[in-house]
PDB file of C-alpha atoms in Angstrom:
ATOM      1  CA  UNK A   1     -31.037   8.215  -6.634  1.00  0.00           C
ATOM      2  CA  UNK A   2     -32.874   5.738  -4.480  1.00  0.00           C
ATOM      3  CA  UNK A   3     -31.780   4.927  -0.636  1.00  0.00           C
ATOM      4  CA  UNK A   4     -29.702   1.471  -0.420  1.00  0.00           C
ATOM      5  CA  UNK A   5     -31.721  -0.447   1.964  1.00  0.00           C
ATOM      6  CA  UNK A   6     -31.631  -4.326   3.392  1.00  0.00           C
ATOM      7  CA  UNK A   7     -34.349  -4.597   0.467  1.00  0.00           C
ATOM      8  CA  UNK A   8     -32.524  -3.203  -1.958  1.00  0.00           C
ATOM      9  CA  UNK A   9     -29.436  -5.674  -1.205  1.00  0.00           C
ATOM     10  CA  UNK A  10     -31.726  -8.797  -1.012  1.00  0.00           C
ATOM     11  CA  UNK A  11     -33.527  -7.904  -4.321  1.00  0.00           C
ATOM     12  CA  UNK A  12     -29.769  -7.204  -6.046  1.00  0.00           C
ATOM     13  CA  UNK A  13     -28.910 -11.075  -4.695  1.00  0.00           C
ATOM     14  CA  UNK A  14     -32.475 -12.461  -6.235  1.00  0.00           C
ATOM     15  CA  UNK A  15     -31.596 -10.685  -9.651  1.00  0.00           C
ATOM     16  CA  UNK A  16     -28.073 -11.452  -9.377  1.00  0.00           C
ATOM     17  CA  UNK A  17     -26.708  -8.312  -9.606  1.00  0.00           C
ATOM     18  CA  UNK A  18     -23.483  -7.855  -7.647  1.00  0.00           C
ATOM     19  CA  UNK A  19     -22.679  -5.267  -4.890  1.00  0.00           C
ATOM     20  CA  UNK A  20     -19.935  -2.819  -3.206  1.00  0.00           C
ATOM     21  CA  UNK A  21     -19.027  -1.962   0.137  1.00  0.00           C
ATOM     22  CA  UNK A  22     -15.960   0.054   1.251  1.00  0.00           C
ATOM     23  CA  UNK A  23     -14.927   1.469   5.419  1.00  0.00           C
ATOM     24  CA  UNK A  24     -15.556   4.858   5.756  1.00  0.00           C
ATOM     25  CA  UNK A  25     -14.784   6.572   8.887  1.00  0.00           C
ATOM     26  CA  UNK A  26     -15.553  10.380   7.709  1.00  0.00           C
ATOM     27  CA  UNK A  27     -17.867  12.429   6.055  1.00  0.00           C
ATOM     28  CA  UNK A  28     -15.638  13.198   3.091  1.00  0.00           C
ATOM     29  CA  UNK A  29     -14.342  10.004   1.827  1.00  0.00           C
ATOM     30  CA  UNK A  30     -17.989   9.080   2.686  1.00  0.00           C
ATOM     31  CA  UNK A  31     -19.437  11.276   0.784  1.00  0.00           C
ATOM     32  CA  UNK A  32     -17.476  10.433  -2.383  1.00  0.00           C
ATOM     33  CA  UNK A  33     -18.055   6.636  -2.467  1.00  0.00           C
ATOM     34  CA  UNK A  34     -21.367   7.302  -1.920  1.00  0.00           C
ATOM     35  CA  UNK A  35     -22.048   9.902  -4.543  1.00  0.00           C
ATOM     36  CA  UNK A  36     -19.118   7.657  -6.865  1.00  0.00           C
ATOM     37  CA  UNK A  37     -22.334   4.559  -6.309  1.00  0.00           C
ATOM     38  CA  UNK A  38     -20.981   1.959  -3.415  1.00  0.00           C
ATOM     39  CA  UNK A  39     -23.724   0.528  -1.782  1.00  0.00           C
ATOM     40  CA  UNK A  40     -22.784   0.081   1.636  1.00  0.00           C
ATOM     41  CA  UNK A  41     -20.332   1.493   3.994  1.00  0.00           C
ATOM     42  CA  UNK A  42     -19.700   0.456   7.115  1.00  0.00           C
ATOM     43  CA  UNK A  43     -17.887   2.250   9.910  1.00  0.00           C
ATOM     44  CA  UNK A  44     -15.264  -0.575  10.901  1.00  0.00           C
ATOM     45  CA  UNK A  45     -13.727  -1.552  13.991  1.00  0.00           C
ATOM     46  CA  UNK A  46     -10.526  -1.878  11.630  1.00  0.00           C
ATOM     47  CA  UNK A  47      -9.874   1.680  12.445  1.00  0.00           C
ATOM     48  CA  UNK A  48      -7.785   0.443  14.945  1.00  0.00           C
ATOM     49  CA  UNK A  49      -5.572  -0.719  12.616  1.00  0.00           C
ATOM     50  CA  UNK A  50      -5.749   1.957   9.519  1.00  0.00           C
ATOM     51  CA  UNK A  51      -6.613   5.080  12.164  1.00  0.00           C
ATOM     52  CA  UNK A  52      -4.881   4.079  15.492  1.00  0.00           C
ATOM     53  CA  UNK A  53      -2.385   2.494  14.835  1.00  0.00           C
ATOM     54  CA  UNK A  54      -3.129  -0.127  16.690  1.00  0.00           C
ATOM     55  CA  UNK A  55      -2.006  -4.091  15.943  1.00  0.00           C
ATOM     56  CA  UNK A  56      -5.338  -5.046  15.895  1.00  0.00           C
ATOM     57  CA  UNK A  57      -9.485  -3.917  16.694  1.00  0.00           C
ATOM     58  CA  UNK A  58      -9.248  -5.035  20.009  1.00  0.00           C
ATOM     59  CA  UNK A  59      -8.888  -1.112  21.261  1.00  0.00           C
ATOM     60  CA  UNK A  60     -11.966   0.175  19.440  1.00  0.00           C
ATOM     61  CA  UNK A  61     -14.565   1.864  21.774  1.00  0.00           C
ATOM     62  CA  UNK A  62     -18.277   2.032  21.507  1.00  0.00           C
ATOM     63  CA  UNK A  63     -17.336   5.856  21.804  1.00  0.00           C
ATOM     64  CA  UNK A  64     -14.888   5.784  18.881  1.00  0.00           C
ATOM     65  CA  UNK A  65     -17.818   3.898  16.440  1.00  0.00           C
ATOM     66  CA  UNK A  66     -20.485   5.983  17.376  1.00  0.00           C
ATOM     67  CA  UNK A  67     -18.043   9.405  16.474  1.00  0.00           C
ATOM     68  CA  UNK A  68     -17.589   8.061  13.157  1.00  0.00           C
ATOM     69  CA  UNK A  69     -20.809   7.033  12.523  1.00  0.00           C
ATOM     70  CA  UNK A  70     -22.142  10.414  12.970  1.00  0.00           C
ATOM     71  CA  UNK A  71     -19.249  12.185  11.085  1.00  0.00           C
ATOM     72  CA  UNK A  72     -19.991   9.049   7.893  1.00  0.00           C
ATOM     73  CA  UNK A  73     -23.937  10.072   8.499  1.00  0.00           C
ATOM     74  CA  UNK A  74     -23.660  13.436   7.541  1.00  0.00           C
ATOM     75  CA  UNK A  75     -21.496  12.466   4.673  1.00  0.00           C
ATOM     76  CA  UNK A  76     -23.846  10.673   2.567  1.00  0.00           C
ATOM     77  CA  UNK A  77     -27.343  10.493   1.006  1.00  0.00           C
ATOM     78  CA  UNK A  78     -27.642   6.945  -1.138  1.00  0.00           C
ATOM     79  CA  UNK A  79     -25.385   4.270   0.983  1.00  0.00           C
ATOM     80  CA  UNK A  80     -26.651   1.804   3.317  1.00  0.00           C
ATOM     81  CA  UNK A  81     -24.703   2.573   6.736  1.00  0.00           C
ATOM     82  CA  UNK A  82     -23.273  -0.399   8.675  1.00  0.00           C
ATOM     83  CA  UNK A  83     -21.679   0.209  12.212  1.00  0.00           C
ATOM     84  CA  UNK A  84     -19.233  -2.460  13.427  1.00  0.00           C
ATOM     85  CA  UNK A  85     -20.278  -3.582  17.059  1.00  0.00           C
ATOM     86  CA  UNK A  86     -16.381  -3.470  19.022  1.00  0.00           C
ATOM     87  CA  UNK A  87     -14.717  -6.054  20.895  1.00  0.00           C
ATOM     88  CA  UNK A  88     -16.931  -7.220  24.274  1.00  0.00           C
ATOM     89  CA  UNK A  89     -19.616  -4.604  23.605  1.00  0.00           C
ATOM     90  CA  UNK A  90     -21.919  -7.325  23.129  1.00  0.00           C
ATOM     91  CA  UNK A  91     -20.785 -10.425  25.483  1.00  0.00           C
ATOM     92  CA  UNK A  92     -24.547 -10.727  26.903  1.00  0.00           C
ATOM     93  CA  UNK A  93     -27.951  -9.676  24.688  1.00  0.00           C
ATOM     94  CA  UNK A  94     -28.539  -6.954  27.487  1.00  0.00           C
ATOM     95  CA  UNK A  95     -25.362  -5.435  27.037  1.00  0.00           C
ATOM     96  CA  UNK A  96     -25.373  -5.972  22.795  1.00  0.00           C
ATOM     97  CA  UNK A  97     -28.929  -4.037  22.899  1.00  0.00           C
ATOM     98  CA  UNK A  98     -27.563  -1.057  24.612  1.00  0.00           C
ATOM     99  CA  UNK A  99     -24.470  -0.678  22.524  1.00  0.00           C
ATOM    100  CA  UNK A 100     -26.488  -0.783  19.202  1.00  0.00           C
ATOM    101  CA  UNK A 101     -29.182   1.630  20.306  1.00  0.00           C
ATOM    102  CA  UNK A 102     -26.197   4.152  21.146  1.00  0.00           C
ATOM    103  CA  UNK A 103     -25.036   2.872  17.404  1.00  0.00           C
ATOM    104  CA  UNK A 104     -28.082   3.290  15.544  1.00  0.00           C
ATOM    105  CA  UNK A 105     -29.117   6.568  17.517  1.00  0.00           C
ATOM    106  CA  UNK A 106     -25.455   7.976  16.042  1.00  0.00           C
ATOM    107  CA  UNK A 107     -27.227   7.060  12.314  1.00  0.00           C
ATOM    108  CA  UNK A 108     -26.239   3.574  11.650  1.00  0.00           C
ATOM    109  CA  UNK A 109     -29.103   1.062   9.546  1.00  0.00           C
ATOM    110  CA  UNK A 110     -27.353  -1.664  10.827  1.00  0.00           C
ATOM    111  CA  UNK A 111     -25.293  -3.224  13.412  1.00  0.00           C
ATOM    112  CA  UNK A 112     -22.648  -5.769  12.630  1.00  0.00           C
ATOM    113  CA  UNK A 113     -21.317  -8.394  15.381  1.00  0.00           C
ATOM    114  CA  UNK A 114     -19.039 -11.419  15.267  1.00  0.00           C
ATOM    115  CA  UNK A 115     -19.733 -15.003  16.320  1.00  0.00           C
ATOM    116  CA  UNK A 116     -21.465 -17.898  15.388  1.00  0.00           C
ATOM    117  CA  UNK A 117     -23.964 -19.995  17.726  1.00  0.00           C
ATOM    118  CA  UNK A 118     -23.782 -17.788  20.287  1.00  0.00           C
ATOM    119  CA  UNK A 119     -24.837 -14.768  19.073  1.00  0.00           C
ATOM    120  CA  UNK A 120     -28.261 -16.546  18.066  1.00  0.00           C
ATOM    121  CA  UNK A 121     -30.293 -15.267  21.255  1.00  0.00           C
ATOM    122  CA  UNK A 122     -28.774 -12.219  21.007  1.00  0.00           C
ATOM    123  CA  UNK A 123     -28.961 -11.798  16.979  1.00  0.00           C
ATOM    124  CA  UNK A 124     -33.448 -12.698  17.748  1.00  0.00           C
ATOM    125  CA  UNK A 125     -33.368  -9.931  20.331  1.00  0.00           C
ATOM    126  CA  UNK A 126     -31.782  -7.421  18.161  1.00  0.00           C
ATOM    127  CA  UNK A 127     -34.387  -7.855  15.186  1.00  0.00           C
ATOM    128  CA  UNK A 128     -37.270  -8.088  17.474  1.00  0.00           C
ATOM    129  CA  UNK A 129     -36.133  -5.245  19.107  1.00  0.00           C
ATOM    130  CA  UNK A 130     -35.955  -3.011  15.926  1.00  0.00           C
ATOM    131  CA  UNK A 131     -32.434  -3.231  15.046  1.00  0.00           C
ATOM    132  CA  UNK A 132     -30.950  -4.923  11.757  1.00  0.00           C
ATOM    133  CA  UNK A 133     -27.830  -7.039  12.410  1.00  0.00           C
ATOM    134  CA  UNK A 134     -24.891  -7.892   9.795  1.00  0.00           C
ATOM    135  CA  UNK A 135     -23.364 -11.182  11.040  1.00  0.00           C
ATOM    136  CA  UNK A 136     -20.048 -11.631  10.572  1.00  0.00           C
ATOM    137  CA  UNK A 137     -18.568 -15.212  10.219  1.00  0.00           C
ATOM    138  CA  UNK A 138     -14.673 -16.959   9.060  1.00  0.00           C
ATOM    139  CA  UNK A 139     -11.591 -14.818   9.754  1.00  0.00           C
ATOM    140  CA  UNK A 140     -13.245 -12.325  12.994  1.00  0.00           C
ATOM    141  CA  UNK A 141     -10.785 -10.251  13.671  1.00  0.00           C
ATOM    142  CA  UNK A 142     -11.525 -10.035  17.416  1.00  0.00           C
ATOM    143  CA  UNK A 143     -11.172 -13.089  17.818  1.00  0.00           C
ATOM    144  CA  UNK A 144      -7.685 -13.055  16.388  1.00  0.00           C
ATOM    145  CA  UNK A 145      -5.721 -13.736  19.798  1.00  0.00           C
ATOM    146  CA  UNK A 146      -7.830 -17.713  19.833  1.00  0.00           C
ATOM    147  CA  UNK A 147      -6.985 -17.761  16.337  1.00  0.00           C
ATOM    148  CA  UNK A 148      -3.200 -17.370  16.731  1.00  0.00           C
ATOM    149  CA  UNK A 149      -3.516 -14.554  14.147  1.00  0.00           C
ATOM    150  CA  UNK A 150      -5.167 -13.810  10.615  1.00  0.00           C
ATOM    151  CA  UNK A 151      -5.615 -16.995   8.884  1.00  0.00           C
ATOM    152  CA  UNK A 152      -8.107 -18.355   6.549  1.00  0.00           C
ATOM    153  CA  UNK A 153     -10.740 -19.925   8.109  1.00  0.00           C
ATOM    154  CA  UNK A 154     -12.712 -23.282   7.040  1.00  0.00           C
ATOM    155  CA  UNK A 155      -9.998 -24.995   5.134  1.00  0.00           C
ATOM    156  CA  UNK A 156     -11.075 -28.303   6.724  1.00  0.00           C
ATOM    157  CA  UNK A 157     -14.381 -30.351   6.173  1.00  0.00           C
ATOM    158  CA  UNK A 158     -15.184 -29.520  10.233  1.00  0.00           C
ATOM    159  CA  UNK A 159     -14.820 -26.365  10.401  1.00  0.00           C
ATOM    160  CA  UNK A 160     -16.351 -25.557   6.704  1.00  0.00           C
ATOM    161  CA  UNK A 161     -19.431 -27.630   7.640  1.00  0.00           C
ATOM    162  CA  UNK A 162     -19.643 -25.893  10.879  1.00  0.00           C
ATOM    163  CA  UNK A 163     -19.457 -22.317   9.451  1.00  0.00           C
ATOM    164  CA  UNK A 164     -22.126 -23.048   6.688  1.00  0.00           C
ATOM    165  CA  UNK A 165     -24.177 -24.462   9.941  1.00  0.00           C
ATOM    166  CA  UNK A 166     -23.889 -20.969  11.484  1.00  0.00           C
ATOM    167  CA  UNK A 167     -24.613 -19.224   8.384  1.00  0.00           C
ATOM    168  CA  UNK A 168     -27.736 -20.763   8.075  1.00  0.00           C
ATOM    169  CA  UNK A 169     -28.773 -20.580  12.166  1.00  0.00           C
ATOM    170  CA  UNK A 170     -27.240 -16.506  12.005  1.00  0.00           C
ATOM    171  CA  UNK A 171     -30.351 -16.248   8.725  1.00  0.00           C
ATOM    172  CA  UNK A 172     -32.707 -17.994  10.984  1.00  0.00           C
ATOM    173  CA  UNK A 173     -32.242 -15.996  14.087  1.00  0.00           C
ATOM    174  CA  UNK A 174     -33.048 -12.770  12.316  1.00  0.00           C
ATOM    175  CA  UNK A 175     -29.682 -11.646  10.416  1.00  0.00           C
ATOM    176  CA  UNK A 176     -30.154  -9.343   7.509  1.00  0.00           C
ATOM    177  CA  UNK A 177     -27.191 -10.088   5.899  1.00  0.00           C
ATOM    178  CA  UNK A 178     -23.566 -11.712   6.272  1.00  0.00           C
ATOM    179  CA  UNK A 179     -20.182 -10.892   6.001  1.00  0.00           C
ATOM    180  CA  UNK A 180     -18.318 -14.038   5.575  1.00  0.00           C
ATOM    181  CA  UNK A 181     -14.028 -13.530   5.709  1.00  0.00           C
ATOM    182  CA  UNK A 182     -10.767 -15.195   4.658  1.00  0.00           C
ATOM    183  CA  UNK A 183     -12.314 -18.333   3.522  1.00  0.00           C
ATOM    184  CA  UNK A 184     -12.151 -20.605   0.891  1.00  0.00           C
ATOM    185  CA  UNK A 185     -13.948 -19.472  -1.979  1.00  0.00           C
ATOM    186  CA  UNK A 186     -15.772 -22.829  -2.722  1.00  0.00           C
ATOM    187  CA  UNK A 187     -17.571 -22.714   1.296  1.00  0.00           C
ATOM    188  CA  UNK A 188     -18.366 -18.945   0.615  1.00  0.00           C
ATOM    189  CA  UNK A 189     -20.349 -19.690  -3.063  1.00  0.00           C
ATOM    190  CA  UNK A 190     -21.796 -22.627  -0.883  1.00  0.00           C
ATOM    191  CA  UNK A 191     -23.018 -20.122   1.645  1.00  0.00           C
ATOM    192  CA  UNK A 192     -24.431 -17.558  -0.261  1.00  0.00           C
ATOM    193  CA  UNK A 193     -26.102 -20.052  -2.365  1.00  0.00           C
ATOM    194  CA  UNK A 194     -27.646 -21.651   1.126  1.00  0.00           C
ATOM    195  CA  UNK A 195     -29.101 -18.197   2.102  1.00  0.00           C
ATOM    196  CA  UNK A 196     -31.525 -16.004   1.717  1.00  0.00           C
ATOM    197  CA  UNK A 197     -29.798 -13.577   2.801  1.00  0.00           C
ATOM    198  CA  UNK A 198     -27.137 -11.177   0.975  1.00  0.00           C
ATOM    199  CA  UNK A 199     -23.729 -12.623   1.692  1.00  0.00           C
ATOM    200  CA  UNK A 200     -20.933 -10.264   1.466  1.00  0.00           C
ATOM    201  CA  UNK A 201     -17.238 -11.361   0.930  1.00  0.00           C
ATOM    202  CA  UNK A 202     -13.874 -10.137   1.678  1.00  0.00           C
ATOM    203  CA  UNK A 203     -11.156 -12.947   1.130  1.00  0.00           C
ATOM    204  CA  UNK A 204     -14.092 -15.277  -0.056  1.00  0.00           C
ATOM    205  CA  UNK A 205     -13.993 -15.429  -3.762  1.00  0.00           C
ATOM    206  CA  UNK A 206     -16.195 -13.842  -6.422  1.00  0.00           C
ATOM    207  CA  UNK A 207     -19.310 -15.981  -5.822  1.00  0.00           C
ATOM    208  CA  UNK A 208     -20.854 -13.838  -2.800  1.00  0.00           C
ATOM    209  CA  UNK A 209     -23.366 -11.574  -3.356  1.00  0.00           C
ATOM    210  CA  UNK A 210     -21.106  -8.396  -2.472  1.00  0.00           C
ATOM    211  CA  UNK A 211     -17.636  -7.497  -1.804  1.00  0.00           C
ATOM    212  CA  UNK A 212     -16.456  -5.692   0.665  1.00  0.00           C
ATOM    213  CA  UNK A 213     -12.555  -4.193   1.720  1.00  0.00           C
ATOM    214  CA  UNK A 214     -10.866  -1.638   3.755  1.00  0.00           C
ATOM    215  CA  UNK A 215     -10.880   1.892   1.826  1.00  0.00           C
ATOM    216  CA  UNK A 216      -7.032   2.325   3.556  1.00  0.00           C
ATOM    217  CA  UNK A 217      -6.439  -1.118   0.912  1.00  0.00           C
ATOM    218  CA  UNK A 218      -8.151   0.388  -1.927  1.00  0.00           C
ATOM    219  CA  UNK A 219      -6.444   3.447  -2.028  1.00  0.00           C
ATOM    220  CA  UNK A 220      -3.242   1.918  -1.462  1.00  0.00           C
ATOM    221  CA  UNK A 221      -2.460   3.614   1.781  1.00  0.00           C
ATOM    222  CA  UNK A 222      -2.809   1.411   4.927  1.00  0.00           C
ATOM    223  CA  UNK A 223       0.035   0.929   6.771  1.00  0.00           C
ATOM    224  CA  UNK A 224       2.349  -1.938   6.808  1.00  0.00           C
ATOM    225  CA  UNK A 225       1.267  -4.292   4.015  1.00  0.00           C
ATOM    226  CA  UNK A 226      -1.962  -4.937   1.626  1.00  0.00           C
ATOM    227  CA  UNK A 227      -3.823  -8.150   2.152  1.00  0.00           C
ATOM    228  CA  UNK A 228      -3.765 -10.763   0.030  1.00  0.00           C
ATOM    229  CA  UNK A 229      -7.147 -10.561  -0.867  1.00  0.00           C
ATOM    230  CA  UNK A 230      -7.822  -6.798  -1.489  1.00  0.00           C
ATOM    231  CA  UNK A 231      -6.455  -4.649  -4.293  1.00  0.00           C
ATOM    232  CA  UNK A 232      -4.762  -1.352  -4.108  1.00  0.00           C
ATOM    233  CA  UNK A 233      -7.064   0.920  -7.031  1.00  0.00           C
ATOM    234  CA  UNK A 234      -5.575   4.033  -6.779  1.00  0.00           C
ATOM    235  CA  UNK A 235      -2.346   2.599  -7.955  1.00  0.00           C
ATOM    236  CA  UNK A 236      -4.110   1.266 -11.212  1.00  0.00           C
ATOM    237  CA  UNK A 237      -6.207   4.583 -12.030  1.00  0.00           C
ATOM    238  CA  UNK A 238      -4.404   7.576 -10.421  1.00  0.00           C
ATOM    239  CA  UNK A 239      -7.464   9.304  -9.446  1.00  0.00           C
ATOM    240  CA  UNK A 240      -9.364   8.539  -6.065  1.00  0.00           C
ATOM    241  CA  UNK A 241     -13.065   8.775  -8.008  1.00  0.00           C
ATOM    242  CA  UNK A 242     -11.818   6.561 -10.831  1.00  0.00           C
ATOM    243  CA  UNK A 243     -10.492   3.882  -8.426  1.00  0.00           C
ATOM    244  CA  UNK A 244     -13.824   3.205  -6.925  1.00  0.00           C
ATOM    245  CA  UNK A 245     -15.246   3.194 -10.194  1.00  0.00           C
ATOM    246  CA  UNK A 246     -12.768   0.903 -11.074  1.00  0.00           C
ATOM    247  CA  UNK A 247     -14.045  -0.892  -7.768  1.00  0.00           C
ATOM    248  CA  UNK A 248     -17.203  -0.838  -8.813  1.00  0.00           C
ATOM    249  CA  UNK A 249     -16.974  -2.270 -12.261  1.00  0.00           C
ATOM    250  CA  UNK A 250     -14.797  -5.304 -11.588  1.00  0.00           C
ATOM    251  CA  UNK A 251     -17.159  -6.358  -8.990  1.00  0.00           C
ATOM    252  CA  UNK A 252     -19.965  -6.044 -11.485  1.00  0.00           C
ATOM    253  CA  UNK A 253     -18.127  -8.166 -14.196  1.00  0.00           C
ATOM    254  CA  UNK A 254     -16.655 -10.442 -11.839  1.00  0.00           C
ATOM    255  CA  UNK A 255     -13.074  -9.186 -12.229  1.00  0.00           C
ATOM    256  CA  UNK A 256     -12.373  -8.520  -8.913  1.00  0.00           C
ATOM    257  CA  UNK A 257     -11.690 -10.683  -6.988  1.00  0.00           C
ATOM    258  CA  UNK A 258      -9.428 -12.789  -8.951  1.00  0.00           C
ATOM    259  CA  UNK A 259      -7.736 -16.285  -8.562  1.00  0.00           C
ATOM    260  CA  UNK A 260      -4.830 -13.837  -6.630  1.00  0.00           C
ATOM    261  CA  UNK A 261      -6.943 -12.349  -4.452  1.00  0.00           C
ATOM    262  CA  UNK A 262      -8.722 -15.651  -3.408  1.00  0.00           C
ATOM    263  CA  UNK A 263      -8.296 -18.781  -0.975  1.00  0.00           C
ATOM    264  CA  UNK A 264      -8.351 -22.172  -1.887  1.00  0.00           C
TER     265      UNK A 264
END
């Protein structure tokens, strides 16, 4: 079975073929979405929440990505590997490039930051400097405390124009793909169609190129409550193979996600 790879994602988006992603955060539950076919996995600073216990990411350490990276590394053989870039690690370019190295050098492809317009300099730098970058626009969960909390992002003609303007600056900088999260599914179909790029969706609608959620969501374990927008899998299959097969599949067909699981 082939490697995932940035290529392999941008030639799925040209032929319209849809793809997964779940969190991992250890070689186990790594090496069974990878071996069950998800495409990417991406060592999340959400293990603040689902690992921690923590009320949000803000906590997460360089230290505590790079850990899991190497324990997800050793874990799998197909899946493109995406590390999460934690709160502040990357407030100036200088500081970004020295966190991802560490990153990358614990056996992530890819580096994922939030921000729009000001992460430009620092997305060019990254790329030129050898290291792929996942942007990460919408709901940012750093961010949460300007926010006021988790809400969807973009609802109004502002702020939905300006998003789709940082998609599009985020592609031109460098960015090798984009997360885009909690907004309404119309801006995220208008983003992905806008880019080049592989867009990947959580909280967006069925019209990116990919989905992504928490594995703690999928398997119907995280603490507290289940999003909205994800779907708990092992509660519809029983088995922990079959639900991200079941994963899988409805993302294929365009089952998941649903009107339900989606923003307006």
């Amino acid at each position: 079975m082939s490697k995932i790879t940035s290529s392999t994602l941008l030639k799925f988006k040209q032929e319209g073929k849809k793809f997964t992603a779940l969190t991992a955060y250890d070689a186990s539950f790594a090496s069974a979405f990878d071996s069950e076919g998800i495409d990417v996995l991406l060592v999340g600073d959400s293990m603040g929440m689902v690992l921690q216990g923590h009320d949000d990411t803000l906590p997460v350490t360089v230290e505590d990505i790079a850990y899991h990276t190497r324990c997800v590394r050793r874990g799998i053989k197909r899946s493109l590997l995406i590390a999460d870039m934690p709160f502040m690690s990357y407030a100036t370019a200088e500081q970004a490039m020295t966190n991802a190295t560490a990153l990358m050098q614990a056996g992530a492809n890819m580096v994922k930051l939030e921000g729009g317009h000001w992460l430009l300099d620092t997305i060019s730098k990254l790329t030129e400097r050898g290291i792929p970058v996942c942007a990460h626009l919408g709901l940012t969960p750093q961010s949460v405390h300007v926010f006021g909390g988790f809400k969807v992002q973009g609802r109004d003609s502002d702020n939905a124009q300006r998003i789709l303007d940082e998609a599009k600056a985020i592609e031109a900088a460098g960015a090798q793909l984009l997360v885009v999260e909690c907004i309404p599914a119309a801006l995220a179909k208008a983003v992905s169609e806008a880019l080049t790029i592989p867009v990947i969706g959580i909280g967006a609608g069925a019209d990116t190129d990919g989905q992504i959620l928490v594995m703690h969501d999928v398997l119907g374990i995280s603490s507290g409550y289940i999003p909205r927008f994800s779907k708990n899998y092992l509660k519809q299959t029983g088995e922990i193979r079959e639900a991200i097969r079941a994963y899988i599949d409805e993302v294929a067909q365009g089952i998941f996600p649903g009107i339900d699981h989606t923003f307006n």
